[in-house]
Structure formats: structure tokens, C-alpha cells
Amino acid sequence: MEFQAGILQDGSPMESLEKQLICPICLEMFSKPVVILPCQHNLCRKCANDVFQAANPYWQSRGSLISGGRFRCPSCRHEVLLDRHGVYGLQRNLLVENIIDIYKQECSSRPLKKGEHPMCKEHEDERINIYCVTCEVPTCSMCKVFGAHKDCEVAPLQSVFQGQKTELNNCISMLVAGNDRIQTIISQLEDSCQSTEENSEAAKRELCARFAALAALLEEKKAELLQRICREQADKTAFIQSLICQYKEQLEKSSRLVETAIQAAEETGGAAFLMVRPPDPPRGVPLLGTAWIVEASKGARLDKIEQGYESMDAFSVSLEHLTEAVHALDFEPAEEDEEYFDGEEEEGEE
């Protein structure tokens, strides 16, 4: 029980003390027994039980082997967990109960003073003791007999007070229970939000992993196709280089023959002319006369490349179907979503 410093500083300490002894549910002085919550706030046991029942409407039908429930303190909104005994498992605040007894004894021993009870403005010596139902205002007996409310319907002040106080307590209990339900919904929504974020992160990681695997597969396939192109390139360039070497060798031989033939053509004597011989005479060719130069002038029979030999069109790849497949990528509907859509279609057909 927390007592404010204003109790000692207030001009009327008993009034300040009475404010500290008011239950936040019924707005009356605590009634025995007084239970103390884990947050150190106090409630009447009956009020605590009303709040608990409102927050746990099915608790009465539960068996004794099932645990209790929970509700929130109306003063600080701290969550109170109860076992299968319910509010009867909460500890009684004997100190507050003793203070209430002392306060009541003190109040009963004090003489009533004028002004402690509301007095009628029209009749200053009359206490307000009845309630005008017609005008919906409290008044005194003299106003009913001789005053402005003589033609109105009246009722005992205490009965009206008790009825409205009970109605107010019921409304407070309903509001507290409604707040607990709203808090429960908020907690569930917060949990759903957190679960949504966690599931989204997991889905992102899975999607990135699948695309990384697909990219690795494409890189592997690209490397394989590039290797085949490189092999074909090496084979063709090697063959062309071998032809170049053969033609260069043939050109060198032909150049030497040209020099020898020019020397032979410059000879004026018949004997000297006929004695000219090639540096590398071809096999099977007679060396008499100019037969060797005639045979050499025919050219060597070397290999040639076919037309379009250098083309690499055979290694073109069509990726249109893969492009279409990538554009068509989408998430697969879950089973529960399919069942939900099927249920909607059946309802539409019905």
C-alpha cells in the first residue's frame, strides 16, 4: 500500500487517507478481505474476482486440474497470473484491513459536523436525502413537500445511489474485461507481425539460395560451351597455321628457283645454259634442259581450306525459351491457399 506524502501535509488527513483506501473497481472503500496483487496494488476480493471472471469467462467450467487464468491490474495494467485457485490464491493484505478498521472506528467516534453532508441550497438546514426521478437531481424533503419538486416523482437517495453504483461497477468490469480482450488481440497481432517478418526473411533466404544455385548452374554450362568453342578454335587455327607453314616453305623454294632461272636466262653460251641445275631438284623430273623449271612453274599441290571454314555459326545458342521461362517464374500457391480458393469457388457455385 503506497501512501502519498500529501496525507501528512493535507489540512484533512482523514480525507486523504480515505482516498488511499478506495478500490479502483467499485470506487468504494475496500471491503474485506483485501487482496494484494504482485504489483503491490490492492483490490477487494469480490472486485478482483469480477475482473478475473470477465477476463476468463470460461474459468468456472474448468476442472480443478487445469491451471487458472490471467487478468490485468486496473491501476497499472500489470498482467496477473493466477493458478487453479483463482483470486482465492492471492495473499490478503491484513495491514490495509487493519487500517480500514481503525479508520471506520475513528469516523464513527467523530461527531457529525454541519457541512459534512450535502445541504439543500433552498433550505439550508435540510440535508439532501431524496432523489428527484423526474428532474434527475438529488434534493431534500422540503423541496418535495413545499418546493420546486412537489409535483415530481422521487425515490430514496440511497436506493438510487446503490442502483447507479452497481450499474457503474458493472460498466467498469465490462470496460476492464474489454480492455483485457483488446490487449490480448494487440499481443496476438504483434506476434503475428513478428512471425510475418521472420517468415519473410526465411522466404527471402530460400529464394536467394535457389537463384544462386540457378546462377551457378548457368555459369557451369557457359564454361562448358566456351570450352567447346575454344577446342574448335584451336583445331581450326592449328590447321590453318600448318597450311601457312607449308605455303611459306613452298614460296621459299619457288623464290630460289626463280633466282636460278634468272641466272640461267643470263647465260649466253649454250653449254653453260644447259649446265645450269636447280638447288633442290625435284624427284622424278629429268635434269636435261629446262624441264626442271617447267615442272617447278606448275606449282605445288598443297591443301586448301573450304569456303566458310573460319565460320563459327555452329556454336550459336538460342536462349529465347529460357528467357520466357525466367519471365514466367512465380511463386507456387500453398496448399492452404488452394483449399481456401476451392472453398470460395464452391460457395460461389452454391
Coordinates of C-alpha atoms in Angstrom, one line a residue:
M1 CA 0.0 0.0 0.0
E2 CA 1.6 3.3 -1.1
F3 CA 0.7 6.4 0.9
Q4 CA 1.4 9.7 -0.6
A5 CA 3.2 12.4 1.2
G6 CA 0.2 14.7 0.9
I7 CA -1.6 12.7 3.7
L8 CA 0.5 14.4 6.3
Q9 CA 0.5 17.8 4.5
D10 CA -3.2 17.9 3.8
G11 CA -5.4 20.0 6.0
S12 CA -7.7 17.0 6.4
P13 CA -5.6 13.8 6.8
M14 CA -8.6 11.6 7.2
E15 CA -10.0 12.6 3.8
S16 CA -6.6 11.9 2.2
L17 CA -6.4 8.6 4.0
E18 CA -9.9 7.7 2.7
K19 CA -8.8 8.4 -0.9
Q20 CA -6.0 5.9 -0.4
L21 CA -8.5 3.3 0.8
I22 CA -10.7 3.4 -2.3
C23 CA -10.9 0.4 -4.6
P24 CA -10.3 1.3 -8.2
I25 CA -13.0 -1.0 -9.4
C26 CA -16.0 -0.3 -7.1
L27 CA -14.8 3.2 -6.2
E28 CA -15.7 2.4 -2.6
M29 CA -13.7 1.7 0.5
F30 CA -12.0 -1.7 0.3
S31 CA -14.2 -4.4 1.6
K32 CA -12.8 -7.4 3.5
P33 CA -10.9 -9.4 2.5
V34 CA -8.5 -7.2 0.6
V35 CA -6.1 -9.0 -1.7
I36 CA -2.7 -7.7 -2.7
L37 CA -1.6 -8.2 -6.4
P38 CA 2.0 -9.0 -7.4
C39 CA 2.3 -5.3 -8.5
Q40 CA 1.6 -4.3 -4.9
H41 CA -1.8 -2.7 -5.7
N42 CA -4.9 -3.7 -3.7
L43 CA -8.4 -4.8 -4.7
C44 CA -11.5 -6.1 -2.9
R45 CA -11.6 -9.8 -3.4
K46 CA -15.0 -9.6 -4.9
C47 CA -13.9 -6.9 -7.4
A48 CA -10.8 -8.9 -8.2
N49 CA -12.9 -11.9 -8.8
D50 CA -15.3 -9.9 -11.1
V51 CA -12.4 -8.7 -13.2
F52 CA -10.9 -12.2 -13.3
Q53 CA -14.2 -13.7 -14.4
A54 CA -14.7 -11.1 -17.1
A55 CA -11.2 -11.8 -18.5
N56 CA -11.7 -15.6 -18.2
P57 CA -15.4 -16.2 -18.9
Y58 CA -15.0 -20.0 -19.1
W59 CA -12.9 -20.4 -16.0
Q60 CA -15.9 -21.6 -13.8
S61 CA -16.5 -24.6 -16.1
R62 CA -12.9 -25.8 -15.9
G63 CA -11.8 -28.7 -13.8
S64 CA -9.6 -28.4 -10.7
L65 CA -6.7 -30.0 -12.5
I66 CA -6.5 -27.2 -15.1
S67 CA -4.5 -24.0 -14.4
G68 CA -6.2 -20.7 -13.7
G69 CA -6.0 -17.7 -15.9
R70 CA -4.8 -14.1 -16.1
F71 CA -6.1 -10.5 -15.9
R72 CA -4.5 -7.1 -15.8
C73 CA -4.3 -4.8 -12.8
P74 CA -6.8 -1.9 -13.3
S75 CA -4.3 0.5 -11.8
C76 CA -1.0 -0.2 -13.7
R77 CA -2.1 -2.7 -16.4
H78 CA 0.4 -5.3 -15.0
E79 CA -0.5 -8.8 -16.0
V80 CA -1.5 -11.0 -13.0
L81 CA -1.2 -14.8 -13.4
L82 CA -3.4 -17.0 -11.2
D83 CA -3.3 -20.7 -10.5
R84 CA -6.3 -23.0 -10.4
H85 CA -7.4 -21.4 -7.1
G86 CA -8.2 -18.1 -8.9
V87 CA -8.3 -14.9 -6.8
Y88 CA -8.5 -17.1 -3.7
G89 CA -4.9 -17.9 -4.2
L90 CA -3.9 -14.2 -3.8
Q91 CA -2.5 -13.1 -0.5
R92 CA -4.6 -10.9 1.8
N93 CA -3.4 -7.5 2.8
L94 CA -4.0 -7.6 6.6
L95 CA -2.3 -4.2 7.0
V96 CA -4.9 -2.5 4.8
E97 CA -7.7 -4.3 6.5
N98 CA -6.5 -3.1 9.9
I99 CA -6.1 0.5 8.7
I100 CA -9.7 0.3 7.4
D101 CA -11.0 -0.9 10.8
I102 CA -9.1 1.9 12.5
Y103 CA -10.4 4.5 10.0
K104 CA -14.0 3.3 10.5
Q105 CA -13.7 3.4 14.2
E106 CA -12.3 6.9 14.0
C107 CA -15.1 8.1 11.7
S108 CA -17.8 6.6 14.0
S109 CA -16.4 8.3 17.1
R110 CA -16.3 11.7 15.5
P111 CA -19.5 13.9 15.9
L112 CA -21.2 14.8 12.7
K113 CA -20.5 18.4 11.7
K114 CA -22.5 20.7 9.6
G115 CA -21.2 20.7 6.1
E116 CA -20.0 17.1 6.1
H117 CA -23.3 16.1 4.4
P118 CA -24.5 18.0 1.3
M119 CA -27.2 20.5 2.3
C120 CA -30.0 21.9 0.2
K121 CA -29.4 25.3 -1.3
E122 CA -33.1 26.3 -0.9
H123 CA -33.4 25.1 2.6
E124 CA -30.0 25.5 4.3
D125 CA -30.9 23.4 7.4
E126 CA -32.2 20.4 5.3
R127 CA -29.9 17.6 4.2
I128 CA -30.2 16.2 0.7
N129 CA -31.8 12.8 1.3
I130 CA -34.1 12.1 -1.7
Y131 CA -33.6 11.8 -5.4
C132 CA -36.0 13.5 -7.9
V133 CA -36.5 10.9 -10.7
T134 CA -38.3 13.5 -12.9
C135 CA -35.6 16.1 -12.8
E136 CA -32.8 13.6 -12.2
V137 CA -31.2 15.6 -9.4
P138 CA -30.8 14.9 -5.6
T139 CA -32.9 17.2 -3.3
C140 CA -34.3 17.5 0.2
S141 CA -37.7 16.5 1.7
M142 CA -38.8 20.1 2.0
C143 CA -38.4 20.7 -1.8
K144 CA -40.6 17.7 -2.3
V145 CA -43.3 18.9 0.1
F146 CA -43.2 22.7 -0.5
G147 CA -40.6 23.4 -3.1
A148 CA -39.9 23.0 -6.8
H149 CA -40.1 19.2 -6.8
K150 CA -43.6 18.9 -5.1
D151 CA -45.1 17.5 -8.3
C152 CA -42.2 15.3 -9.2
E153 CA -41.6 11.6 -8.7
V154 CA -38.9 11.0 -6.1
A155 CA -37.1 7.9 -4.8
P156 CA -34.9 7.2 -1.7
L157 CA -31.4 8.6 -2.3
Q158 CA -29.7 5.5 -1.0
S159 CA -31.6 3.1 -3.3
V160 CA -30.8 5.3 -6.4
F161 CA -27.2 5.6 -5.3
Q162 CA -26.9 1.8 -4.9
G163 CA -28.5 1.1 -8.2
Q164 CA -26.4 3.5 -10.1
K165 CA -23.3 2.4 -8.2
T166 CA -24.0 -1.2 -9.1
E167 CA -24.5 -0.2 -12.8
L168 CA -21.3 1.8 -12.7
N169 CA -19.4 -1.1 -11.3
N170 CA -20.8 -3.4 -13.9
C171 CA -19.7 -1.0 -16.6
I172 CA -16.3 -0.7 -15.1
S173 CA -16.0 -4.5 -15.1
M174 CA -17.1 -4.6 -18.7
L175 CA -14.6 -1.9 -19.7
V176 CA -11.8 -3.7 -17.9
A177 CA -12.7 -7.0 -19.5
G178 CA -12.9 -5.3 -22.9
N179 CA -9.5 -3.7 -22.3
D180 CA -8.1 -7.1 -21.5
R181 CA -9.5 -8.6 -24.6
I182 CA -8.2 -5.7 -26.7
Q183 CA -4.8 -6.1 -25.1
T184 CA -4.9 -9.8 -25.9
I185 CA -5.7 -9.0 -29.5
I186 CA -2.9 -6.5 -29.7
S187 CA -0.5 -9.1 -28.3
Q188 CA -1.7 -11.6 -30.9
L189 CA -1.3 -9.1 -33.7
E190 CA 2.2 -8.2 -32.5
D191 CA 3.1 -11.9 -32.5
S192 CA 1.6 -12.2 -36.0
C193 CA 3.6 -9.2 -37.2
Q194 CA 6.8 -10.7 -35.8
S195 CA 6.1 -14.1 -37.3
T196 CA 5.4 -12.5 -40.6
E197 CA 8.7 -10.7 -40.5
E198 CA 10.6 -13.9 -39.6
N199 CA 8.8 -16.0 -42.3
S200 CA 9.5 -13.3 -44.9
E201 CA 13.2 -13.3 -44.0
A202 CA 13.3 -17.1 -44.3
A203 CA 11.5 -16.9 -47.7
K204 CA 14.0 -14.3 -48.9
R205 CA 16.9 -16.5 -47.9
E206 CA 15.4 -19.5 -49.6
L207 CA 14.7 -17.5 -52.8
C208 CA 18.2 -16.1 -52.9
A209 CA 19.7 -19.6 -52.4
R210 CA 17.6 -21.0 -55.3
F211 CA 18.6 -18.2 -57.6
A212 CA 22.3 -18.6 -56.6
A213 CA 22.1 -22.3 -57.4
L214 CA 20.5 -21.5 -60.8
A215 CA 23.2 -18.9 -61.5
A216 CA 25.9 -21.4 -60.6
L217 CA 24.3 -23.9 -63.0
L218 CA 24.3 -21.3 -65.8
E219 CA 27.9 -20.4 -65.1
E220 CA 28.9 -24.1 -65.3
K221 CA 27.0 -24.6 -68.6
K222 CA 28.6 -21.4 -70.0
A223 CA 32.1 -22.6 -69.1
E224 CA 31.3 -26.0 -70.8
L225 CA 30.2 -24.3 -74.0
L226 CA 33.1 -21.9 -74.0
Q227 CA 35.5 -24.8 -73.7
R228 CA 34.0 -26.4 -76.8
I229 CA 34.3 -23.2 -78.8
C230 CA 38.0 -22.9 -77.6
R231 CA 38.7 -26.5 -78.7
E232 CA 37.2 -25.9 -82.1
Q233 CA 39.1 -22.6 -82.4
A234 CA 42.4 -24.4 -81.5
D235 CA 41.8 -27.2 -84.1
K236 CA 41.0 -24.8 -86.9
T237 CA 43.8 -22.3 -86.2
A238 CA 46.3 -25.1 -85.9
F239 CA 45.3 -26.5 -89.3
I240 CA 45.5 -23.0 -90.9
Q241 CA 48.9 -22.4 -89.3
S242 CA 50.2 -25.7 -90.7
L243 CA 48.9 -24.6 -94.2
I244 CA 50.7 -21.3 -93.8
C245 CA 53.9 -23.0 -92.9
Q246 CA 53.6 -25.3 -96.0
Y247 CA 52.9 -22.4 -98.3
K248 CA 55.8 -20.4 -96.9
E249 CA 58.1 -23.3 -97.4
Q250 CA 56.8 -23.6 -101.0
L251 CA 57.3 -19.9 -101.5
E252 CA 60.9 -20.1 -100.4
K253 CA 61.6 -22.9 -102.8
S254 CA 60.0 -21.1 -105.6
S255 CA 62.0 -18.0 -104.9
R256 CA 65.2 -19.9 -105.1
L257 CA 64.1 -21.5 -108.4
V258 CA 63.3 -18.0 -109.7
E259 CA 66.8 -16.8 -108.9
T260 CA 68.4 -19.9 -110.5
A261 CA 66.2 -19.5 -113.6
I262 CA 67.2 -15.8 -113.9
Q263 CA 70.9 -16.8 -113.8
A264 CA 70.2 -19.4 -116.5
A265 CA 68.5 -16.9 -118.6
E266 CA 71.5 -14.5 -118.4
E267 CA 73.9 -17.2 -119.8
T268 CA 74.8 -16.6 -123.5
G269 CA 76.6 -19.8 -124.2
G270 CA 74.7 -22.9 -124.9
A271 CA 76.8 -25.2 -123.0
A272 CA 76.7 -23.0 -119.9
F273 CA 73.0 -22.6 -120.2
L274 CA 72.4 -26.3 -120.4
M275 CA 74.6 -27.0 -117.4
V276 CA 72.5 -24.9 -115.0
R277 CA 70.9 -27.1 -112.3
P278 CA 68.3 -26.3 -109.6
P279 CA 69.4 -26.1 -105.9
D280 CA 66.8 -28.6 -104.9
P281 CA 65.9 -30.7 -107.9
P282 CA 62.5 -32.3 -107.7
R283 CA 62.4 -36.1 -107.7
G284 CA 61.4 -37.8 -110.9
V285 CA 62.0 -34.7 -113.1
P286 CA 64.7 -35.0 -115.9
L287 CA 67.5 -32.5 -115.4
L288 CA 68.1 -32.1 -119.1
G289 CA 67.4 -28.6 -120.5
T290 CA 64.8 -26.5 -118.8
A291 CA 62.4 -29.4 -117.8
W292 CA 63.0 -28.7 -114.2
I293 CA 62.0 -25.1 -114.3
V294 CA 58.9 -26.0 -116.4
E295 CA 57.9 -28.6 -113.8
A296 CA 58.5 -26.2 -110.9
S297 CA 56.4 -23.5 -112.5
K298 CA 53.3 -25.7 -112.4
G299 CA 53.1 -25.1 -108.7
A300 CA 52.9 -27.5 -105.7
R301 CA 49.7 -29.4 -104.9
L302 CA 49.1 -28.2 -101.4
D303 CA 45.8 -28.4 -99.3
K304 CA 43.4 -25.5 -99.2
I305 CA 40.6 -24.6 -96.7
E306 CA 37.0 -24.8 -97.8
Q307 CA 34.9 -21.7 -98.1
G308 CA 33.4 -20.7 -94.8
Y309 CA 35.9 -22.8 -92.9
E310 CA 36.6 -19.9 -90.4
S311 CA 32.8 -19.6 -89.6
M312 CA 31.7 -20.4 -86.0
D313 CA 28.0 -20.3 -86.7
A314 CA 27.5 -23.8 -85.5
F315 CA 28.1 -22.7 -81.9
S316 CA 25.2 -20.2 -81.7
V317 CA 22.8 -20.8 -78.8
S318 CA 19.2 -19.9 -78.6
L319 CA 18.1 -18.6 -75.2
E320 CA 14.6 -17.5 -76.1
H321 CA 12.9 -20.4 -74.3
L322 CA 15.0 -19.8 -71.2
T323 CA 14.1 -16.1 -71.3
E324 CA 10.4 -16.9 -71.5
A325 CA 10.8 -19.4 -68.6
V326 CA 12.6 -16.8 -66.5
H327 CA 9.8 -14.3 -67.2
A328 CA 7.2 -16.9 -66.2
L329 CA 8.9 -17.6 -62.8
D330 CA 6.4 -17.1 -60.0
F331 CA 5.6 -18.4 -56.5
E332 CA 3.7 -21.6 -56.2
P333 CA 0.4 -21.3 -54.3
A334 CA 0.5 -23.1 -50.9
E335 CA -1.9 -26.0 -50.1
E336 CA -3.9 -23.9 -47.6
D337 CA -4.3 -21.2 -50.2
E338 CA -5.6 -23.7 -52.8
E339 CA -8.1 -25.1 -50.3
Y340 CA -9.2 -21.5 -49.5
F341 CA -9.7 -20.7 -53.2
D342 CA -11.5 -24.0 -53.7
G343 CA -13.9 -23.2 -50.8
E344 CA -14.7 -19.8 -52.4
E345 CA -15.5 -21.5 -55.7
E346 CA -17.8 -24.0 -54.1
E347 CA -19.6 -21.2 -52.2
G348 CA -19.9 -19.3 -55.5
E349 CA -21.4 -22.3 -57.2
E350 CA -23.8 -22.9 -54.4

